[in-house]
Amino acid sequence: MRAARRPAARIPTSKVSALEAKFDQIWRLLRPAWAPLPVAEHRFAPPRRWRFDRAFPTEMVAVELEGGVWSGGRHTRAAGFLGDVEKYNAAALANWLVLRFTAADLPAAQAVVDQVVAALKMRRAA
């Protein structure tokens, strides 16, 4: 008798960008012990397909990592920029605090972590 076949492992549909990987690395290394790990690709406004790059849903704090600033990436072209405006306004109206960082911010790793920690503390105190 043949053994039952295991279902294939599910491959994530989204890839982690270099910018997201760098943020994840500095967050794991520098975050305070009490601070949670963020949720990747958190969907916040169903049925819309909008996702935050990283999110702390309990505190409603999101991190958006804006790539392609100097290379004409999606966030700087007209359609992408307008889509981001709509997304960030919807997030604000839903009471999300959205922090935006670029590749230029990440070398100042401690400053980035400090800003996210300050947002988490502020939301926990509210």
mmCIF file of C-alpha atoms in Angstrom:
data_model
loop_
_atom_site.group_PDB
_atom_site.id
_atom_site.type_symbol
_atom_site.label_atom_id
_atom_site.label_comp_id
_atom_site.label_asym_id
_atom_site.label_seq_id
_atom_site.Cartn_x
_atom_site.Cartn_y
_atom_site.Cartn_z
ATOM 1 C CA MET A 1 0.000 0.000 0.000
ATOM 2 C CA ARG A 2 1.244 3.443 -0.909
ATOM 3 C CA ALA A 3 1.715 6.096 1.739
ATOM 4 C CA ALA A 4 -0.502 9.145 1.436
ATOM 5 C CA ARG A 5 1.159 12.035 -0.273
ATOM 6 C CA ARG A 6 1.826 15.141 1.789
ATOM 7 C CA PRO A 7 0.425 18.379 0.445
ATOM 8 C CA ALA A 8 3.072 20.568 -1.143
ATOM 9 C CA ALA A 9 4.482 23.297 1.064
ATOM 10 C CA ARG A 10 2.791 26.595 0.409
ATOM 11 C CA ILE A 11 5.136 29.123 -1.130
ATOM 12 C CA PRO A 12 4.551 32.706 -0.040
ATOM 13 C CA THR A 13 3.162 34.812 -2.851
ATOM 14 C CA SER A 14 5.062 37.927 -1.859
ATOM 15 C CA LYS A 15 8.805 38.233 -1.797
ATOM 16 C CA VAL A 16 10.686 40.104 0.863
ATOM 17 C CA SER A 17 12.437 43.137 -0.583
ATOM 18 C CA ALA A 18 15.980 44.050 0.408
ATOM 19 C CA LEU A 19 14.562 47.048 2.262
ATOM 20 C CA GLU A 20 12.104 44.869 4.208
ATOM 21 C CA ALA A 21 14.859 42.372 5.023
ATOM 22 C CA LYS A 22 17.077 45.179 6.334
ATOM 23 C CA PHE A 23 14.254 46.568 8.506
ATOM 24 C CA ASP A 24 13.520 43.073 9.862
ATOM 25 C CA GLN A 25 17.191 42.605 10.695
ATOM 26 C CA ILE A 26 17.577 45.882 12.573
ATOM 27 C CA TRP A 27 14.257 45.401 14.388
ATOM 28 C CA ARG A 28 15.280 41.951 15.622
ATOM 29 C CA LEU A 29 18.700 43.205 16.752
ATOM 30 C CA LEU A 30 17.752 46.512 18.368
ATOM 31 C CA ARG A 31 14.162 46.260 19.593
ATOM 32 C CA PRO A 32 13.482 46.243 23.325
ATOM 33 C CA ALA A 33 12.591 42.850 24.789
ATOM 34 C CA TRP A 34 8.941 43.861 25.298
ATOM 35 C CA ALA A 35 8.432 44.977 21.697
ATOM 36 C CA PRO A 36 6.720 42.415 19.466
ATOM 37 C CA LEU A 37 7.850 41.270 16.063
ATOM 38 C CA PRO A 38 5.788 42.890 13.322
ATOM 39 C CA VAL A 39 3.360 41.126 11.027
ATOM 40 C CA ALA A 40 4.582 41.130 7.436
ATOM 41 C CA GLU A 41 2.230 42.187 4.639
ATOM 42 C CA HIS A 42 -0.664 42.930 7.007
ATOM 43 C CA ARG A 43 -3.932 43.486 5.158
ATOM 44 C CA PHE A 44 -5.754 46.326 6.898
ATOM 45 C CA ALA A 45 -8.771 47.357 4.840
ATOM 46 C CA PRO A 46 -10.629 44.396 3.329
ATOM 47 C CA PRO A 47 -12.037 44.086 0.747
ATOM 48 C CA ARG A 48 -9.267 46.372 -0.522
ATOM 49 C CA ARG A 49 -6.014 44.530 -1.195
ATOM 50 C CA TRP A 50 -3.924 47.126 0.621
ATOM 51 C CA ARG A 51 -1.193 45.781 2.858
ATOM 52 C CA PHE A 52 1.290 47.375 5.205
ATOM 53 C CA ASP A 53 4.896 46.250 4.768
ATOM 54 C CA ARG A 54 5.113 45.633 8.505
ATOM 55 C CA ALA A 55 2.408 46.132 11.129
ATOM 56 C CA PHE A 56 1.768 45.880 14.827
ATOM 57 C CA PRO A 57 -2.006 45.246 14.692
ATOM 58 C CA THR A 58 -2.630 45.358 18.445
ATOM 59 C CA GLU A 59 -1.223 48.889 18.628
ATOM 60 C CA MET A 60 -2.392 49.842 15.105
ATOM 61 C CA VAL A 61 1.102 50.978 14.145
ATOM 62 C CA ALA A 62 2.307 50.327 10.608
ATOM 63 C CA VAL A 63 5.691 50.603 8.928
ATOM 64 C CA GLU A 64 5.891 51.356 5.232
ATOM 65 C CA LEU A 65 9.272 50.902 3.553
ATOM 66 C CA GLU A 66 9.369 53.137 0.510
ATOM 67 C CA GLY A 67 11.762 51.806 -2.091
ATOM 68 C CA GLY A 68 12.799 53.194 -5.439
ATOM 69 C CA VAL A 69 12.956 56.804 -4.287
ATOM 70 C CA TRP A 70 15.902 57.668 -6.559
ATOM 71 C CA SER A 71 15.302 55.102 -9.292
ATOM 72 C CA GLY A 72 11.799 56.081 -10.350
ATOM 73 C CA GLY A 73 10.184 53.261 -8.399
ATOM 74 C CA ARG A 74 6.474 52.709 -7.950
ATOM 75 C CA HIS A 75 6.153 55.078 -4.987
ATOM 76 C CA THR A 76 7.519 58.049 -6.949
ATOM 77 C CA ARG A 77 5.645 57.602 -10.221
ATOM 78 C CA ALA A 78 2.312 59.413 -10.504
ATOM 79 C CA ALA A 79 -0.052 56.416 -10.344
ATOM 80 C CA GLY A 80 1.860 54.788 -7.484
ATOM 81 C CA PHE A 81 2.076 58.032 -5.559
ATOM 82 C CA LEU A 82 -1.659 58.689 -5.941
ATOM 83 C CA GLY A 83 -2.442 55.131 -4.851
ATOM 84 C CA ASP A 84 -0.256 55.588 -1.781
ATOM 85 C CA VAL A 85 -2.070 58.826 -0.896
ATOM 86 C CA GLU A 86 -5.408 57.001 -1.028
ATOM 87 C CA LYS A 87 -4.040 54.097 1.045
ATOM 88 C CA TYR A 88 -2.451 56.314 3.722
ATOM 89 C CA ASN A 89 -5.571 58.476 4.034
ATOM 90 C CA ALA A 90 -7.723 55.352 4.480
ATOM 91 C CA ALA A 91 -5.271 54.107 7.108
ATOM 92 C CA ALA A 92 -5.411 57.412 8.991
ATOM 93 C CA LEU A 93 -9.221 57.393 8.952
ATOM 94 C CA ALA A 94 -9.113 53.849 10.365
ATOM 95 C CA ASN A 95 -6.872 55.138 13.197
ATOM 96 C CA TRP A 96 -3.624 53.558 11.985
ATOM 97 C CA LEU A 97 -0.386 55.371 12.740
ATOM 98 C CA VAL A 98 1.815 54.872 9.677
ATOM 99 C CA LEU A 99 5.568 55.440 9.831
ATOM 100 C CA ARG A 100 7.327 55.703 6.487
ATOM 101 C CA PHE A 101 11.005 54.951 5.959
ATOM 102 C CA THR A 102 13.280 54.877 2.920
ATOM 103 C CA ALA A 103 16.590 53.146 2.293
ATOM 104 C CA ALA A 104 18.274 56.420 3.279
ATOM 105 C CA ASP A 105 16.774 56.101 6.791
ATOM 106 C CA LEU A 106 17.894 52.569 7.571
ATOM 107 C CA PRO A 107 21.623 53.235 8.104
ATOM 108 C CA ALA A 108 20.507 55.211 11.182
ATOM 109 C CA ALA A 109 19.121 51.945 12.534
ATOM 110 C CA GLN A 110 18.740 53.019 16.154
ATOM 111 C CA ALA A 111 16.797 56.138 15.136
ATOM 112 C CA VAL A 112 14.385 54.018 13.077
ATOM 113 C CA VAL A 113 13.857 51.579 15.937
ATOM 114 C CA ASP A 114 13.427 54.456 18.398
ATOM 115 C CA GLN A 115 10.648 55.954 16.261
ATOM 116 C CA VAL A 116 8.780 52.652 16.030
ATOM 117 C CA VAL A 117 9.212 52.078 19.771
ATOM 118 C CA ALA A 118 7.907 55.593 20.507
ATOM 119 C CA ALA A 119 4.826 54.905 18.369
ATOM 120 C CA LEU A 120 4.200 51.578 20.111
ATOM 121 C CA LYS A 121 4.540 53.197 23.549
ATOM 122 C CA MET A 122 2.231 56.038 22.576
ATOM 123 C CA ARG A 123 -0.445 53.625 21.387
ATOM 124 C CA ARG A 124 -0.096 51.401 24.448
ATOM 125 C CA ALA A 125 -0.492 54.418 26.740
ATOM 126 C CA ALA A 126 -3.675 55.592 25.011
#
